[in-house]
Coordinates of C-alpha atoms in Angstrom, one line a residue:
M204 CA 80.9 -8.2 172.5
R205 CA 83.2 -11.3 172.5
A206 CA 86.9 -10.6 172.6
I207 CA 88.2 -13.8 171.0
I208 CA 87.2 -16.0 168.1
T209 CA 88.1 -19.6 167.3
A210 CA 89.6 -20.7 164.0
T211 CA 86.4 -22.6 163.1
E212 CA 84.3 -19.6 163.7
L213 CA 86.7 -17.4 161.7
A214 CA 86.6 -19.8 158.7
H215 CA 82.8 -19.6 158.8
E216 CA 82.7 -15.8 159.0
L217 CA 85.1 -15.4 156.1
T218 CA 82.4 -16.9 153.9
G219 CA 79.6 -14.7 155.1
S220 CA 78.1 -11.5 153.7
N221 CA 80.2 -9.2 155.8
P222 CA 83.5 -11.0 156.4
P223 CA 86.0 -9.6 158.9
V224 CA 89.0 -7.6 158.0
L225 CA 92.1 -9.7 158.9
L226 CA 95.2 -8.2 160.4
D227 CA 98.4 -10.2 160.7
V228 CA 100.5 -8.8 163.6
R229 CA 103.2 -11.3 163.9
W230 CA 105.9 -10.0 166.2
Q231 CA 108.3 -11.2 168.8
L232 CA 110.0 -9.6 171.8
S233 CA 113.6 -10.3 170.8
L234 CA 116.8 -9.7 172.6
A235 CA 118.7 -10.8 169.5
R236 CA 119.5 -7.2 168.4
A237 CA 121.4 -6.7 171.7
A238 CA 123.6 -9.6 170.7
G239 CA 124.1 -8.3 167.1
A240 CA 121.7 -10.8 165.6
P241 CA 118.8 -9.8 163.3
A242 CA 115.4 -9.4 164.9
F243 CA 112.3 -11.4 164.0
D244 CA 110.9 -10.2 160.7
G245 CA 107.1 -10.3 160.9
R246 CA 106.7 -8.9 157.4
A247 CA 108.8 -11.7 155.9
A248 CA 106.8 -14.3 157.9
H249 CA 103.6 -12.8 156.5
A250 CA 105.0 -12.9 152.9
A251 CA 105.9 -16.6 153.4
G252 CA 102.3 -17.5 154.3
H253 CA 99.3 -15.9 155.9
I254 CA 95.6 -16.5 156.3
P255 CA 94.1 -15.6 152.9
G256 CA 93.2 -11.9 152.8
A257 CA 95.2 -10.9 155.9
V258 CA 97.1 -7.6 155.8
F259 CA 100.4 -7.3 157.7
V260 CA 100.5 -4.7 160.5
D261 CA 103.9 -3.7 161.9
L262 CA 103.7 -3.5 165.7
D263 CA 106.8 -1.4 166.2
R264 CA 106.0 1.1 163.4
E265 CA 102.2 1.2 163.3
L266 CA 101.0 0.2 166.8
A267 CA 103.6 2.2 168.7
A268 CA 105.5 5.5 168.5
P269 CA 109.4 5.4 168.6
P270 CA 110.9 4.4 172.0
G271 CA 111.6 7.3 174.3
A272 CA 110.7 8.8 177.7
N273 CA 107.2 7.2 177.6
G274 CA 108.6 3.7 177.2
R275 CA 109.7 1.2 174.6
H276 CA 106.2 1.0 172.9
P277 CA 104.5 4.3 173.6
L278 CA 101.1 5.0 172.1
P279 CA 101.2 5.8 168.4
D280 CA 100.1 9.1 167.1
V281 CA 96.4 8.7 166.8
A282 CA 96.2 10.2 163.3
E283 CA 99.0 8.0 162.0
F284 CA 97.4 5.0 163.6
G285 CA 94.1 5.8 161.9
A286 CA 95.8 6.1 158.6
A287 CA 97.6 2.8 159.1
M288 CA 94.3 1.1 159.9
R289 CA 92.6 2.5 156.9
R290 CA 95.4 1.3 154.7
A291 CA 94.8 -2.1 156.1
G292 CA 91.2 -1.9 155.1
V293 CA 89.7 -1.3 158.6
S294 CA 86.2 0.3 158.6
S295 CA 83.8 0.8 161.5
S296 CA 81.1 -1.1 159.7
R297 CA 83.1 -4.3 159.3
P298 CA 84.3 -6.6 162.1
V299 CA 88.1 -7.0 162.5
V300 CA 90.0 -10.2 163.5
V301 CA 93.6 -9.9 164.6
Y302 CA 96.1 -12.7 164.9
D303 CA 99.8 -13.3 165.5
G304 CA 102.2 -16.2 165.6
G305 CA 100.4 -17.8 168.6
Q306 CA 101.7 -16.0 171.7
G307 CA 98.8 -13.6 171.5
W308 CA 100.7 -10.5 172.8
A309 CA 101.0 -8.6 169.5
A310 CA 97.4 -9.4 168.5
A311 CA 96.2 -8.2 171.8
R312 CA 98.1 -4.9 171.4
A313 CA 96.2 -4.3 168.1
W314 CA 92.9 -5.4 169.7
W315 CA 93.4 -3.0 172.6
L316 CA 94.3 0.0 170.4
L317 CA 91.4 -0.6 168.1
R318 CA 89.1 -0.9 171.1
W319 CA 90.6 2.2 172.8
T320 CA 90.1 4.2 169.7
G321 CA 86.4 3.2 169.3
H322 CA 86.2 0.3 166.9
P323 CA 82.9 -1.5 167.8
D324 CA 83.8 -5.1 166.7
V325 CA 87.3 -6.4 167.0
R326 CA 88.4 -9.9 168.2
V327 CA 91.6 -11.9 168.5
L328 CA 92.1 -15.3 166.9
D329 CA 92.4 -17.6 169.9
G330 CA 95.7 -19.6 169.5
G331 CA 96.9 -17.4 166.6
L332 CA 98.1 -18.7 163.3
P333 CA 98.9 -22.2 164.6
S334 CA 95.2 -22.7 165.3
W335 CA 94.3 -22.1 161.7
E336 CA 93.7 -25.4 159.8
G337 CA 93.0 -23.9 156.4
E338 CA 95.4 -23.1 153.6
L339 CA 97.8 -20.3 153.7
S340 CA 98.4 -17.7 151.0
T341 CA 101.4 -15.8 149.7
D342 CA 99.3 -13.4 147.7
V343 CA 99.5 -9.6 148.5
P344 CA 96.0 -8.6 149.7
A345 CA 94.4 -6.0 147.5
G346 CA 91.5 -4.9 149.6
A347 CA 89.9 -1.4 149.5
E348 CA 91.0 1.3 151.9
G349 CA 88.9 1.5 155.0
D350 CA 87.2 4.5 156.6
F351 CA 87.9 4.0 160.3
T352 CA 88.4 7.2 162.2
P353 CA 90.0 6.7 165.7
V354 CA 88.4 8.4 168.7
P355 CA 90.5 7.7 171.8
G356 CA 89.1 6.9 175.2
A357 CA 86.5 4.2 174.5
V358 CA 88.2 1.8 177.0
G359 CA 90.3 2.3 180.1
R360 CA 93.8 3.6 180.1
V361 CA 96.0 4.9 182.9
D362 CA 99.3 6.8 183.0
A363 CA 102.1 6.3 185.6
D364 CA 100.3 8.3 188.3
G365 CA 97.1 6.5 187.6
A366 CA 98.8 3.1 187.9
A367 CA 100.3 4.1 191.2
E368 CA 96.9 5.2 192.5
L369 CA 95.3 1.9 191.3
A370 CA 98.0 -0.1 193.2
R371 CA 96.7 1.7 196.4
T372 CA 93.0 1.8 195.8
G373 CA 92.2 -1.1 193.4
V374 CA 94.2 -4.0 191.9
L375 CA 97.2 -3.3 189.7
L376 CA 98.3 -6.5 187.9
D377 CA 101.9 -7.0 186.7
A378 CA 101.7 -9.2 183.6
R379 CA 105.5 -9.9 183.4
A380 CA 107.2 -13.1 184.4
G381 CA 107.5 -13.6 188.1
E382 CA 111.3 -13.3 188.2
R383 CA 111.1 -9.9 186.6
Y384 CA 108.4 -8.8 189.0
R385 CA 110.6 -9.9 191.9
G386 CA 113.6 -8.1 190.5
E387 CA 115.7 -11.2 190.2
V388 CA 116.4 -10.6 186.5
E389 CA 115.8 -7.7 184.2
P390 CA 117.0 -8.4 180.7
I391 CA 115.6 -5.2 179.1
D392 CA 114.9 -2.3 181.3
P393 CA 117.5 -0.4 183.5
V394 CA 116.0 -1.4 186.9
G395 CA 114.4 -4.6 188.1
G396 CA 111.4 -5.0 190.4
H397 CA 107.8 -3.8 190.3
I398 CA 105.5 -0.8 191.0
P399 CA 104.8 -0.8 194.8
G400 CA 101.5 -2.4 195.5
A401 CA 101.2 -4.3 192.2
V402 CA 100.3 -8.0 192.2
S403 CA 102.3 -10.5 190.2
A404 CA 100.0 -12.0 187.5
P405 CA 102.1 -13.5 184.6
T406 CA 99.9 -13.4 181.5
T407 CA 101.4 -16.7 180.5
E408 CA 99.2 -18.3 183.2
N409 CA 96.0 -17.2 181.4
V410 CA 96.5 -19.7 178.6
G411 CA 96.9 -23.4 178.2
P412 CA 99.8 -25.3 176.6
D413 CA 98.2 -24.7 173.1
G414 CA 98.3 -20.9 173.6
R415 CA 94.5 -20.7 173.8
F416 CA 92.8 -18.8 176.7
L417 CA 91.6 -20.8 179.6
P418 CA 87.8 -21.0 179.9
A419 CA 86.2 -17.8 181.2
A420 CA 85.2 -19.5 184.5
E421 CA 88.8 -20.5 185.2
L422 CA 90.0 -17.0 184.4
Q423 CA 87.4 -15.5 186.7
D424 CA 88.7 -17.8 189.5
R425 CA 92.3 -16.9 188.8
F426 CA 91.6 -13.1 189.0
K427 CA 89.5 -13.5 192.1
A428 CA 92.4 -15.2 193.8
L429 CA 94.5 -12.2 192.8
G430 CA 92.1 -9.9 194.6
V431 CA 89.7 -8.9 191.8
R432 CA 86.1 -8.5 193.0
A433 CA 83.0 -7.3 191.2
D434 CA 83.5 -3.7 192.4
T435 CA 87.3 -3.7 192.0
E436 CA 88.9 -1.2 189.7
V437 CA 91.6 -3.1 187.8
G438 CA 94.7 -2.0 185.9
V439 CA 97.4 -3.9 184.1
Y440 CA 101.0 -3.2 183.1
C441 CA 103.9 -5.2 181.8
G442 CA 107.3 -4.3 180.2
S443 CA 106.1 -2.0 177.5
G444 CA 102.3 -2.3 177.0
V445 CA 102.3 -5.4 174.8
S446 CA 101.9 -8.5 177.1
G447 CA 99.9 -6.2 179.4
A448 CA 97.3 -5.9 176.6
H449 CA 97.2 -9.7 176.5
E450 CA 96.3 -9.7 180.2
V451 CA 93.6 -7.0 179.6
L452 CA 92.3 -9.4 176.9
A453 CA 92.2 -12.3 179.3
L454 CA 90.3 -10.1 181.8
A455 CA 87.8 -9.2 179.0
V456 CA 87.3 -13.0 178.3
A457 CA 86.5 -13.3 182.0
G458 CA 84.1 -10.4 181.7
I459 CA 86.2 -8.0 183.8
P460 CA 87.0 -4.5 182.4
A461 CA 90.5 -3.3 183.0
A462 CA 92.7 -0.3 182.2
L463 CA 96.1 -0.6 180.5
Y464 CA 99.2 1.3 181.6
V465 CA 100.7 1.6 178.2
G466 CA 104.1 3.0 179.3
S467 CA 104.5 0.1 181.8
W468 CA 107.7 -0.8 183.4
S469 CA 109.9 0.6 180.6
E470 CA 108.4 4.1 181.4
W471 CA 108.2 3.7 185.1
S472 CA 111.7 2.4 185.6
A473 CA 113.3 5.1 183.4
D474 CA 112.2 7.8 186.0
P475 CA 114.5 7.6 189.0
S476 CA 112.0 9.5 191.1
R477 CA 109.5 6.7 191.0
P478 CA 109.7 4.1 193.8
V479 CA 110.6 0.4 193.0
A480 CA 109.7 -2.6 195.1
V481 CA 111.5 -6.0 194.9
G482 CA 110.7 -9.5 196.1
A483 CA 107.5 -11.4 196.1
D484 CA 105.7 -9.0 198.5
P485 CA 103.7 -6.4 196.5
Q486 CA 104.9 -3.6 198.8

């Protein structure tokens, strides 16, 4: 199954006999609240204009549980996630296409959750909303409720101990910016640095200037240079399981299965008993 879809392909599929359910997951990692400024409002952005028929999905409320010991974006309660997806019209018998404002992180989080809970056909709009050349709508979608029932475990997921093991026995990729990996800056979490043994692999390097993924062959070469081989077990983490999902998506485009450490650095760094490495060296 392909993991991404172009805007041209989406426009064609929307006119077909079984058009995809569209989910708008516009979201931004924002430090504005720390400075007292209002955070980005994805629901307002959706109301101002969305691909016709798209239903808004709130990443913080529907694709994650409240922040806590398991990180800033822990896994949502599976039953609540299923109810949210059914409200959005998701059914197992219809394909799903997810998009965001262009960065791809939020859309990838929704893609990964739907894949992890067993949806058989979900793709991300490559390049997000900026790639869409059709008209936008301000209408409130009125689609029928879906019948999707989530069954967790369909794709790879690891916890903190599993991530530590992968860093020793396979390849654990850190999808954050290089300066956060090295521990030079840490704007969000209490401690800077990375999981010992993890390899720096910023997810921003998986896309071109237009936000679209690099061709599969180029992604394969990139991950090979980072130590990924045909028989390598691969895991990914980031700050809180959002940009890491985008790296898992890039790996899927390259034909490489990978597990996501959902708690990521926000969970790992909150536990003072877990080791922290700094600098460019994985160890």
